[in-house]
Short mmCIF file of C-alpha atoms in Angstrom, two decimals:
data_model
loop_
_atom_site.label_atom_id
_atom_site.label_comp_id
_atom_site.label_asym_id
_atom_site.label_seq_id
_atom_site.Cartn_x
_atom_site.Cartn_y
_atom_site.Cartn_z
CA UNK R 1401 -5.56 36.54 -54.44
CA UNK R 1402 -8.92 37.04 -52.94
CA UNK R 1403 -9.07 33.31 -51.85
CA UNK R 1404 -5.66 34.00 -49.88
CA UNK R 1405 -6.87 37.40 -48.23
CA UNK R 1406 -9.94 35.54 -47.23
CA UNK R 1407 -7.95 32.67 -45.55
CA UNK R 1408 -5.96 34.99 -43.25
CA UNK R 1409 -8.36 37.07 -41.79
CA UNK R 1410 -10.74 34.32 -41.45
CA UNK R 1411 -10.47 30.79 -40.04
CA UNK R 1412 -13.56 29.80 -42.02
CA UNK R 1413 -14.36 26.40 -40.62
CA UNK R 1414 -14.76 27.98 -36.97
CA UNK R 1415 -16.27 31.55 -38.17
CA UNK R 1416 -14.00 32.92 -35.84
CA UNK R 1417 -11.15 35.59 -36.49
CA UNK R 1418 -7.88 34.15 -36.72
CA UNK R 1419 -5.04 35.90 -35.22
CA UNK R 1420 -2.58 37.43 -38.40
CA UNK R 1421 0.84 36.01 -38.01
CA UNK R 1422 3.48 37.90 -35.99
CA UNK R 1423 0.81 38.94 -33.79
CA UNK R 1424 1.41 39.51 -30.14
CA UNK R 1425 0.75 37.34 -27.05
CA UNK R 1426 -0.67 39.24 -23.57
CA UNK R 1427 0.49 37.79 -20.10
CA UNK R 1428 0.49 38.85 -16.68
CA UNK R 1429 4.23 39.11 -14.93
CA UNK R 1430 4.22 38.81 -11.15
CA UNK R 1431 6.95 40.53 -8.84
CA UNK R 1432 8.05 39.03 -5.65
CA UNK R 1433 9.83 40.22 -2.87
CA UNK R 1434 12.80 42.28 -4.22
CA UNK R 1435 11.24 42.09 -7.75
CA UNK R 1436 8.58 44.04 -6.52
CA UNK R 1437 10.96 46.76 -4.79
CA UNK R 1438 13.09 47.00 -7.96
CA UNK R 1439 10.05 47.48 -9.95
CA UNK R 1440 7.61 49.05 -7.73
CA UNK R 1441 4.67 46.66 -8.91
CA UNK R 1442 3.51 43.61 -7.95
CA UNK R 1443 2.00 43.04 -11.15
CA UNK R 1444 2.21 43.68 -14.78
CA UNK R 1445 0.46 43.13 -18.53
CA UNK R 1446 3.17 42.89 -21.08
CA UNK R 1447 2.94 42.47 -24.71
CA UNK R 1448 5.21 40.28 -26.51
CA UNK R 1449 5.22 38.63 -29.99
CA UNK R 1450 3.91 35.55 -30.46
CA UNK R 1451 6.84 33.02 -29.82
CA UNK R 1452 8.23 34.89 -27.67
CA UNK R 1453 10.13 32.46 -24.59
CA UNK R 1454 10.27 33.45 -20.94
CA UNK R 1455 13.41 34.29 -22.21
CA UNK R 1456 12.48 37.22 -24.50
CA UNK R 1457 9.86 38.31 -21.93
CA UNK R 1458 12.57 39.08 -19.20
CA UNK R 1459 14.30 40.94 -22.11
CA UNK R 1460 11.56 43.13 -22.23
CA UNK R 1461 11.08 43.48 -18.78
CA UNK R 1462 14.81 44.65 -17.89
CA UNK R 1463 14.06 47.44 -20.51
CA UNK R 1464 10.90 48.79 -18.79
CA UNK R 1465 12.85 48.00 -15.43
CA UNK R 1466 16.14 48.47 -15.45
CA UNK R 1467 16.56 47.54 -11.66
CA UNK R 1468 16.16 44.35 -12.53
CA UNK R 1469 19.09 43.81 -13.99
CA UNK R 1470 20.66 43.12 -10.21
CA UNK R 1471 18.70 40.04 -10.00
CA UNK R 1472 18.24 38.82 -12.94
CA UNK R 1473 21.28 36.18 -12.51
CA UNK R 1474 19.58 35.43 -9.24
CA UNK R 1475 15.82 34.69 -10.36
CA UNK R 1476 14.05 31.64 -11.40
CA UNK R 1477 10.66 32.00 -13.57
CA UNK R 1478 6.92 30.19 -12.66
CA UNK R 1479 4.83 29.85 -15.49
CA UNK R 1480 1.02 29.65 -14.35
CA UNK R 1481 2.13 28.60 -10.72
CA UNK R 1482 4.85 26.09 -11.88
CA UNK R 1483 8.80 26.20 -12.45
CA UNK R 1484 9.93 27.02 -15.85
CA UNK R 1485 12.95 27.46 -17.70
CA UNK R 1486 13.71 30.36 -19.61
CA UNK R 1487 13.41 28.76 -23.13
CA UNK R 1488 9.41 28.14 -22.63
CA UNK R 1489 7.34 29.71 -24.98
CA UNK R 1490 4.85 32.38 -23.65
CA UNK R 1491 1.04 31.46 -24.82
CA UNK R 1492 -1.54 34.06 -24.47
CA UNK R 1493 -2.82 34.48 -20.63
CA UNK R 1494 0.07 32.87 -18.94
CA UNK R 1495 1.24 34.23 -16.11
CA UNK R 1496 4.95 34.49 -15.54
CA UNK R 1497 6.57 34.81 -11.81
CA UNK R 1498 9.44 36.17 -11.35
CA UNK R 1499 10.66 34.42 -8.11
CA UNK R 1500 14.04 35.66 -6.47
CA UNK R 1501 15.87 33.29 -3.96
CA UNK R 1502 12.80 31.96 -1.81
CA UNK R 1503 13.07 32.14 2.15
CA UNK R 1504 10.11 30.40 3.25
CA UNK R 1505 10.49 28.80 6.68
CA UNK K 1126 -15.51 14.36 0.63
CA UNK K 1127 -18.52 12.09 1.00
CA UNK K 1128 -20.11 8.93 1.09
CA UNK K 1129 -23.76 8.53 -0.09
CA UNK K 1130 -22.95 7.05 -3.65
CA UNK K 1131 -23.17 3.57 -4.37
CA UNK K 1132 -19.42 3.55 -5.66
CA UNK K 1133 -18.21 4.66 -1.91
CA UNK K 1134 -20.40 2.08 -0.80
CA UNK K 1135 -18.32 0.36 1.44
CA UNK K 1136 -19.14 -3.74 0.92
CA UNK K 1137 -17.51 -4.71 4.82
CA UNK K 1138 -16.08 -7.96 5.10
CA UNK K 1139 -18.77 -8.48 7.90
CA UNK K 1140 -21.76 -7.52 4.84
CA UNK K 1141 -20.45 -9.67 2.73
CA UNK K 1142 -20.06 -12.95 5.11
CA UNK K 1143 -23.66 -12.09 6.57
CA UNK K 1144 -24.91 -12.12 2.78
CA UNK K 1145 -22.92 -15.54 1.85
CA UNK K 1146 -24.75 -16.79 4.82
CA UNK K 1147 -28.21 -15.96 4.09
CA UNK K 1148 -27.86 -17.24 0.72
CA UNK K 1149 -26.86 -20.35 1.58
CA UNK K 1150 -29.34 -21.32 4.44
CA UNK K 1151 -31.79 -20.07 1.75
CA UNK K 1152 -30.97 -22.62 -0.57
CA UNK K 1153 -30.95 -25.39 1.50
CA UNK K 1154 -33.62 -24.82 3.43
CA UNK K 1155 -35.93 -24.23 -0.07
CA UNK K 1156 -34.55 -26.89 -1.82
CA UNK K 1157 -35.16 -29.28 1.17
CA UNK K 1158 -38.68 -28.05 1.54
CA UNK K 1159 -39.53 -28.73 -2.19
CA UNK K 1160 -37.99 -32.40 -2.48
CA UNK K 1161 -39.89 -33.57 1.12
CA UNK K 1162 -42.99 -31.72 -0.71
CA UNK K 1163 -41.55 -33.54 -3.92
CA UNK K 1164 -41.39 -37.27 -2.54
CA UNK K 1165 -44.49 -37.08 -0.63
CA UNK K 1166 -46.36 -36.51 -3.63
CA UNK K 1167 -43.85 -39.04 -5.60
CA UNK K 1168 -43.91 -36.51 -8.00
CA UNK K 1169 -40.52 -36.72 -10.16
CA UNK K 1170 -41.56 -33.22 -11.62
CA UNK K 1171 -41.52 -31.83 -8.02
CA UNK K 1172 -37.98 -32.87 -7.72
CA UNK K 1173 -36.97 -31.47 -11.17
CA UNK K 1174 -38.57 -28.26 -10.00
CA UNK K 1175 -36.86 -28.24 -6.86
CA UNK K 1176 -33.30 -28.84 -8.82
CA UNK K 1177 -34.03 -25.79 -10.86
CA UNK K 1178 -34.68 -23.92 -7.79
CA UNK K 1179 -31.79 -25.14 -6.35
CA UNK K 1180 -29.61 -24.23 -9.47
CA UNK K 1181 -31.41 -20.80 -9.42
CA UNK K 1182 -30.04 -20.34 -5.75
CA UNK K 1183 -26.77 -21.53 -6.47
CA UNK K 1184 -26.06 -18.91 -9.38
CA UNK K 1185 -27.40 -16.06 -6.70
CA UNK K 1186 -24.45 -17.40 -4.46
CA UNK K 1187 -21.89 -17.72 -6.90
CA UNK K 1188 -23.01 -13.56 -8.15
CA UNK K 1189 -23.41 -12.95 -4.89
CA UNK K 1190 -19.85 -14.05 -3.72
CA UNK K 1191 -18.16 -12.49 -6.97
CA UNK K 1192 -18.93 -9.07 -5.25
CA UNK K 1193 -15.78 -8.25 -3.38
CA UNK K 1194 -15.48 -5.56 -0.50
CA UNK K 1195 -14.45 -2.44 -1.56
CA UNK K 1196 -10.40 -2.40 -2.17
CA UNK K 1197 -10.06 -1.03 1.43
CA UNK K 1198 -6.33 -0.40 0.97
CA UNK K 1199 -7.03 1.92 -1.65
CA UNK K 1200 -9.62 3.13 0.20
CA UNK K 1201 -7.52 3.91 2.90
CA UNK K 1202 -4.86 4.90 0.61
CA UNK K 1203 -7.39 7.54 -0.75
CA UNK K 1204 -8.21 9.02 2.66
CA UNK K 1205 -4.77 8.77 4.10
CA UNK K 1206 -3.62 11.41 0.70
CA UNK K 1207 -6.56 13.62 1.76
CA UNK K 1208 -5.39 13.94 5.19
CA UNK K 1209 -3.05 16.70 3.95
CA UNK K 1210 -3.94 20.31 5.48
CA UNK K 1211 -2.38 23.00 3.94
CA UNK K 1212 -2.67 26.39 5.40
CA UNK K 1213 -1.96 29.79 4.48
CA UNK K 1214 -1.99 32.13 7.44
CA UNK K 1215 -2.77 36.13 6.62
CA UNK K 1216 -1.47 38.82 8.42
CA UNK K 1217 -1.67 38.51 12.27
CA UNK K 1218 -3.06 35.13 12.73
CA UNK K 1219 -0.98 33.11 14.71
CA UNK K 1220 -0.19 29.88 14.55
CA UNK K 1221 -2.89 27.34 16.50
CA UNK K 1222 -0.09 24.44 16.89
CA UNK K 1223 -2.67 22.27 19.12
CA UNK K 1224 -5.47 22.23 15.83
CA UNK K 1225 -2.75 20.69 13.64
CA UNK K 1226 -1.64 18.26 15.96
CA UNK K 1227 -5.09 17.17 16.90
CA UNK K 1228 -5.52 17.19 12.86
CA UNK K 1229 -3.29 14.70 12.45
CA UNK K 1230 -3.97 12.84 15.35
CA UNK K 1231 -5.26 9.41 15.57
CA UNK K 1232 -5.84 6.13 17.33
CA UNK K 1233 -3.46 4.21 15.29
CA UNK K 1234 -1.08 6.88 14.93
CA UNK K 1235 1.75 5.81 17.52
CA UNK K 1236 4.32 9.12 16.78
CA UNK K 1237 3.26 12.56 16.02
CA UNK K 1238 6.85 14.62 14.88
CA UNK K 1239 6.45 18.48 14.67
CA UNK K 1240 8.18 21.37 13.69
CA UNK K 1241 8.00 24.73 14.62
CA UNK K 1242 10.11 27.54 12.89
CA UNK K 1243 10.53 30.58 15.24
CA UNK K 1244 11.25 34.11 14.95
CA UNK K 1245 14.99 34.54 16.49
CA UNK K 1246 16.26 38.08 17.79
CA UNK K 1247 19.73 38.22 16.06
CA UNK K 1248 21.44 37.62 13.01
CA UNK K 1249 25.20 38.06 12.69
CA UNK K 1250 25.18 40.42 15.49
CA UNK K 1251 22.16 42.18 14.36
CA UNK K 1252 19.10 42.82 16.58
CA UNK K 1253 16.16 41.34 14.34
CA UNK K 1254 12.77 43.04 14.94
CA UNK K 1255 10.39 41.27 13.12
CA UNK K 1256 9.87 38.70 9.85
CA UNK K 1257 7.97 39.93 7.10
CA UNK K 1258 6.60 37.27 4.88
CA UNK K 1259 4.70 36.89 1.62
CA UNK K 1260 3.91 34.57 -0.72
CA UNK K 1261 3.03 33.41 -3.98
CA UNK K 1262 0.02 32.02 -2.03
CA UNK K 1263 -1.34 29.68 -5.26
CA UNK K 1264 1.42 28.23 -6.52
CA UNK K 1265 3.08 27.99 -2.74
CA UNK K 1266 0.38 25.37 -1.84
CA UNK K 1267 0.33 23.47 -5.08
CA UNK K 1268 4.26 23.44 -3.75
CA UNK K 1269 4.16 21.97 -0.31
CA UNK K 1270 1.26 19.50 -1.47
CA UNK K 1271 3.59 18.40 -4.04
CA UNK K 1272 5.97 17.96 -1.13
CA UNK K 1273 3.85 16.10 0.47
CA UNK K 1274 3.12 13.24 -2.02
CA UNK K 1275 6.91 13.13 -2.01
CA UNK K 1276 7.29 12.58 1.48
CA UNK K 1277 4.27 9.81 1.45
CA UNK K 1278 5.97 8.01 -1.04
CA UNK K 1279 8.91 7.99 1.00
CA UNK K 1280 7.45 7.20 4.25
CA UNK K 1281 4.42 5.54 5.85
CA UNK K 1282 2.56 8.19 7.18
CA UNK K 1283 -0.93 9.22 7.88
CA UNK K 1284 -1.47 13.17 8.15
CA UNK K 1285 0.34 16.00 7.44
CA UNK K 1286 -0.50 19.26 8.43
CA UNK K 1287 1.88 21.93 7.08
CA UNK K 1288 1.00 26.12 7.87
CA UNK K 1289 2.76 29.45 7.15
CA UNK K 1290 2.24 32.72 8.19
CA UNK K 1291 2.15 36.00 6.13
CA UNK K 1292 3.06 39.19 7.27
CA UNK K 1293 5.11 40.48 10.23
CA UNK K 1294 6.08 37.41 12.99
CA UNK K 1295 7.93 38.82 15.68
CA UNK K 1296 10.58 37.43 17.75
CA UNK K 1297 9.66 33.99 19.62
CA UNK K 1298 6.22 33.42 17.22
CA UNK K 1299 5.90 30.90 14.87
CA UNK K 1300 6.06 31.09 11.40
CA UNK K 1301 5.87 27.77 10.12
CA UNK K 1302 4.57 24.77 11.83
CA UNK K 1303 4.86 21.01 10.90
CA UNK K 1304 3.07 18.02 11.89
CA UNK K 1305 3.60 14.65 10.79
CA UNK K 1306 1.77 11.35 12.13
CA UNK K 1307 2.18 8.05 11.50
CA UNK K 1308 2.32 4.50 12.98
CA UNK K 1309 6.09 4.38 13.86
CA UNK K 1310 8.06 7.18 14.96
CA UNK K 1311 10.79 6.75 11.99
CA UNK K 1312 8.54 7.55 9.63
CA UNK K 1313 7.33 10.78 11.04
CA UNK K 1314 10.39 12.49 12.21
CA UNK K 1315 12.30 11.59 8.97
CA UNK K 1316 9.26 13.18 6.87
CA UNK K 1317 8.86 16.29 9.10
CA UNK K 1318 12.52 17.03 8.56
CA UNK K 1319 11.92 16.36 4.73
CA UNK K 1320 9.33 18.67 4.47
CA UNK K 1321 10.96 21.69 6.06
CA UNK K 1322 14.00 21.37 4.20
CA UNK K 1323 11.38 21.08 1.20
CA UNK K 1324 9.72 23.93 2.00
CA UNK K 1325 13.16 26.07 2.32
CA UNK K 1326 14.06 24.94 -0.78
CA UNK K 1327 11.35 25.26 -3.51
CA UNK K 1328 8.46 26.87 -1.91
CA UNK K 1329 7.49 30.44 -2.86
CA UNK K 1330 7.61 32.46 0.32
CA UNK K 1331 10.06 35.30 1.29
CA UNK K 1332 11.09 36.84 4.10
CA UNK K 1333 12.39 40.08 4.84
CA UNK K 1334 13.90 40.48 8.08
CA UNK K 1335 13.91 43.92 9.67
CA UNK K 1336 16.40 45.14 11.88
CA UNK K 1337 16.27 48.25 13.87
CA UNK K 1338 18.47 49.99 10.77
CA UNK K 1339 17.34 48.28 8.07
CA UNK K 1340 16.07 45.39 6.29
CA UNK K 1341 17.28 42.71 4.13
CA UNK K 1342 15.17 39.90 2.13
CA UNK K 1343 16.47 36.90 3.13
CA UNK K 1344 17.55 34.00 0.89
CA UNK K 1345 17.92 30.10 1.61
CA UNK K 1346 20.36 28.14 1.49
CA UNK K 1347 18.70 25.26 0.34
CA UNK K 1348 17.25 27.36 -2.58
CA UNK K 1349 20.81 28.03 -3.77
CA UNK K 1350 21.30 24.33 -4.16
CA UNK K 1351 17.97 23.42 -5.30
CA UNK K 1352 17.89 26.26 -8.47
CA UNK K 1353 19.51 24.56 -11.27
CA UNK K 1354 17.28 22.00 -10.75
CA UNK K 1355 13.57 24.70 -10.83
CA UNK K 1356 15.17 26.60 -13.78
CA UNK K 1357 14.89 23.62 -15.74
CA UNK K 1358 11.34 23.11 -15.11
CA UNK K 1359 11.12 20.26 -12.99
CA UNK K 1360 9.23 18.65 -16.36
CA UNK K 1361 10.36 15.12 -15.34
CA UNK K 1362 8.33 14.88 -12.71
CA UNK K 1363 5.98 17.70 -12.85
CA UNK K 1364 5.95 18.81 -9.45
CA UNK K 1365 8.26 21.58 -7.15
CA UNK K 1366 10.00 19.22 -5.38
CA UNK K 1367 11.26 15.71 -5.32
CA UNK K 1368 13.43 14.13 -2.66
CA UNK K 1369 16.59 16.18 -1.93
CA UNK K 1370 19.79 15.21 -3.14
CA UNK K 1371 22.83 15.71 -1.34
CA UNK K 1372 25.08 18.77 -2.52
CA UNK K 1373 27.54 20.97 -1.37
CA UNK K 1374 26.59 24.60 -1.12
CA UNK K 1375 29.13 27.66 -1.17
CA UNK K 1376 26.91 29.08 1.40
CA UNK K 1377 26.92 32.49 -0.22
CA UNK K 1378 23.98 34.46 -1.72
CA UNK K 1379 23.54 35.07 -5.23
CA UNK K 1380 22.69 38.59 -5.67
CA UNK K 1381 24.69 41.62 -5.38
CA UNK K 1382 23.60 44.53 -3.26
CA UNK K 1383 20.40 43.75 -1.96
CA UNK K 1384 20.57 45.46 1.29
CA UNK K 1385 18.76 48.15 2.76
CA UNK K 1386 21.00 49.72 5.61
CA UNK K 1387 20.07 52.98 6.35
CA UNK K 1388 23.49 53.97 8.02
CA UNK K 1389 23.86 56.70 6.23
CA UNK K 1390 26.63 54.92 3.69
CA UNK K 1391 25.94 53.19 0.63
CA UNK K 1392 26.62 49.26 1.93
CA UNK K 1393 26.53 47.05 -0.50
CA UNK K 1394 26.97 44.42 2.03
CA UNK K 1395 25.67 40.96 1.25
CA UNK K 1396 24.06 38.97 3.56
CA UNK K 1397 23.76 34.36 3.45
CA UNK K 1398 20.54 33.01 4.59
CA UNK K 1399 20.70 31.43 7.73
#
């Protein structure tokens, strides 16, 4: 018993604390463009659990944001600065881009 | 990017003949000097010596030859990717067309093709005011550099400059500008248009154009056609954007009411890119 409590607070060969399982992941969520008039940010920390998929996050972020839900068909996701589908899973510190229709040019 | 190192070193052709050349009047010229000195003295141990010499000298030619000149293709391959510029304009700087045309300028170059994307003053009737642009400024250039390995493995070029502005362009400025060099003028004109049509189609930047009663963010065409392909991920080939293919496009945008009329109604009034 005491050898099992040990083992999950502690990943003994580093010393360092281990993360418990079902813990959560932090990111950063960027809003472009119409994004950021729907949401009124540019920028955002969210907490998800860990495992969570780009996915889940936007799931989360249309319930903080309702608005969004008038692009969300429209919207493709960057995950730290590159394209991403929606089935990615989130790791701690990414940073997710929400990126409506683009009109560079 | 500099020289100094041994490794950028750059063994010329010219080096490397002048070197061959050295070495070889050496050894004849000491080897000759040691068998006269050799048979003079009749001395058969003289003429051994001067073999070994000789040998000596030979091996020094043989090393000597084995170095090669510095692969100067890849050399030049190396410089010609570097010759990318990449620019980022903030708010109210204007676009300096002649610095990117002199950047890619060059004595073998034999075409320069550019581009220039204007501000226009209507849009279905509309009176436009002004662009308003932004950017997801990191991942935008890691975009149109992407674009432009895809264009140089396309086509032979040398430079590419590439620059957008941020922030309000009025009507008649430039907001992006182009410029392509290369030896023939196929090459460049083909890639210029490539990397505009790129740049509509995968690169992070918005505009909002403003009109004296409202304003509406704008969304490409070339986007529309292009998004099944980002929301996958692009994990094939790891990059924004890859050579386009052709496809037909509805011409329609994809969101609902996105507009911003202040008319005094509620217009949900959808508007197509351009």
């Amino acid at each position: 018993m005491d050898a099992v409590e040990e083992e999950s607070k502690c990943d003994c060969t580093q010393g360092i604390p281990k993360k418990e399982e079902g813990s959560s992941v932090g990111i950063k969520v960027l809003f472009f463009a119409r994004a950021r008039d729907l949401t009124g940010l540019s920028d955002v920390h969210l907490e998800v659990p860990s495992g969570s998929t780009a996915s889940d996050c936007l799931n989360e972020l249309a319930v903080r944001f309702p608005g969004l839900e008038e692009i969300r068909q429209c919207i493709v996701l960057a995950l730290n600065e590159e394209y991403a589908s929606e089935t990615t899973v989130i790791k701690e510190n990414d940073e997710l881009a929400i990126i409506p229709p683009i009109s560079g040019g | 990017m500099g020289g100094g190192t041994l490794e950028h070193f750059n063994w010329s052709p010219e080096l490397h003949l002048l070197l061959l050349s050295l070495s070889l009047l050496f050894l004849v010229g000491t080897a000759g000097r040691i068998s006269n000195k050799a048979a003079e003295d009749d001395d058969d141990g003289g003429i051994r010596h001067a073999l070994f010499i000789s040998g000596v000298e030979f091996l020094f030619l043989v090393m000597v030859s084995t170095l090669k000149p510095k692969d100067t293709c890849e050399g030049e391959k190396m410089a010609a990717e570097d010759r990318d510029l990449i620019e980022i304009l903030e708010e109210h700087n204007p676009v300096d067309m002649a610095k990117y045309i002199n950047y890619v300028s060059a004595p073998q170059a034999g075409a320069i093709a550019t581009f220039s994307g204007t501000t226009r003053d209507t849009f279905e009737g509309k009176t436009v005011l002004e662009l308003q642009y932004e950017a997801y400024v990191p991942m935008a250039v890691r975009c149109i550099k992407s674009a432009c390995q895809s264009a140089r493995s396309s086509w032979n070029l040398m430079s590419i400059a590439v620059a957008h502005r941020l922030g309000p362009v009025p009507v008649g400025e430039t907001s992006v500008f182009i410029a392509v060099s290369s030896v023939h003028r196929d090459d460049a004109l083909d890639a210029c248009k490539f990397l505009i049509d790129e740049i509509k189609a995968s690169v992070p930047i918005w505009k909002k154009e403003v009109y004296t009663n409202g304003e509406v963010w704008k969304e490409n065409k070339e986007f529309l056609e292009r998004k099944s392909e980002l929301e996958k991920g692009a994990r094939d080939e790891n990059r924004c954007c890859r050579k386009r293919l052709e496809s037909k496009t509805n011409g329609h945008g994809c969101c609902g009411a996105k507009v911003k009329i202040d008319d005094g109604g509620c217009n949900g009034e959808s508007t197509e890119a351009e």
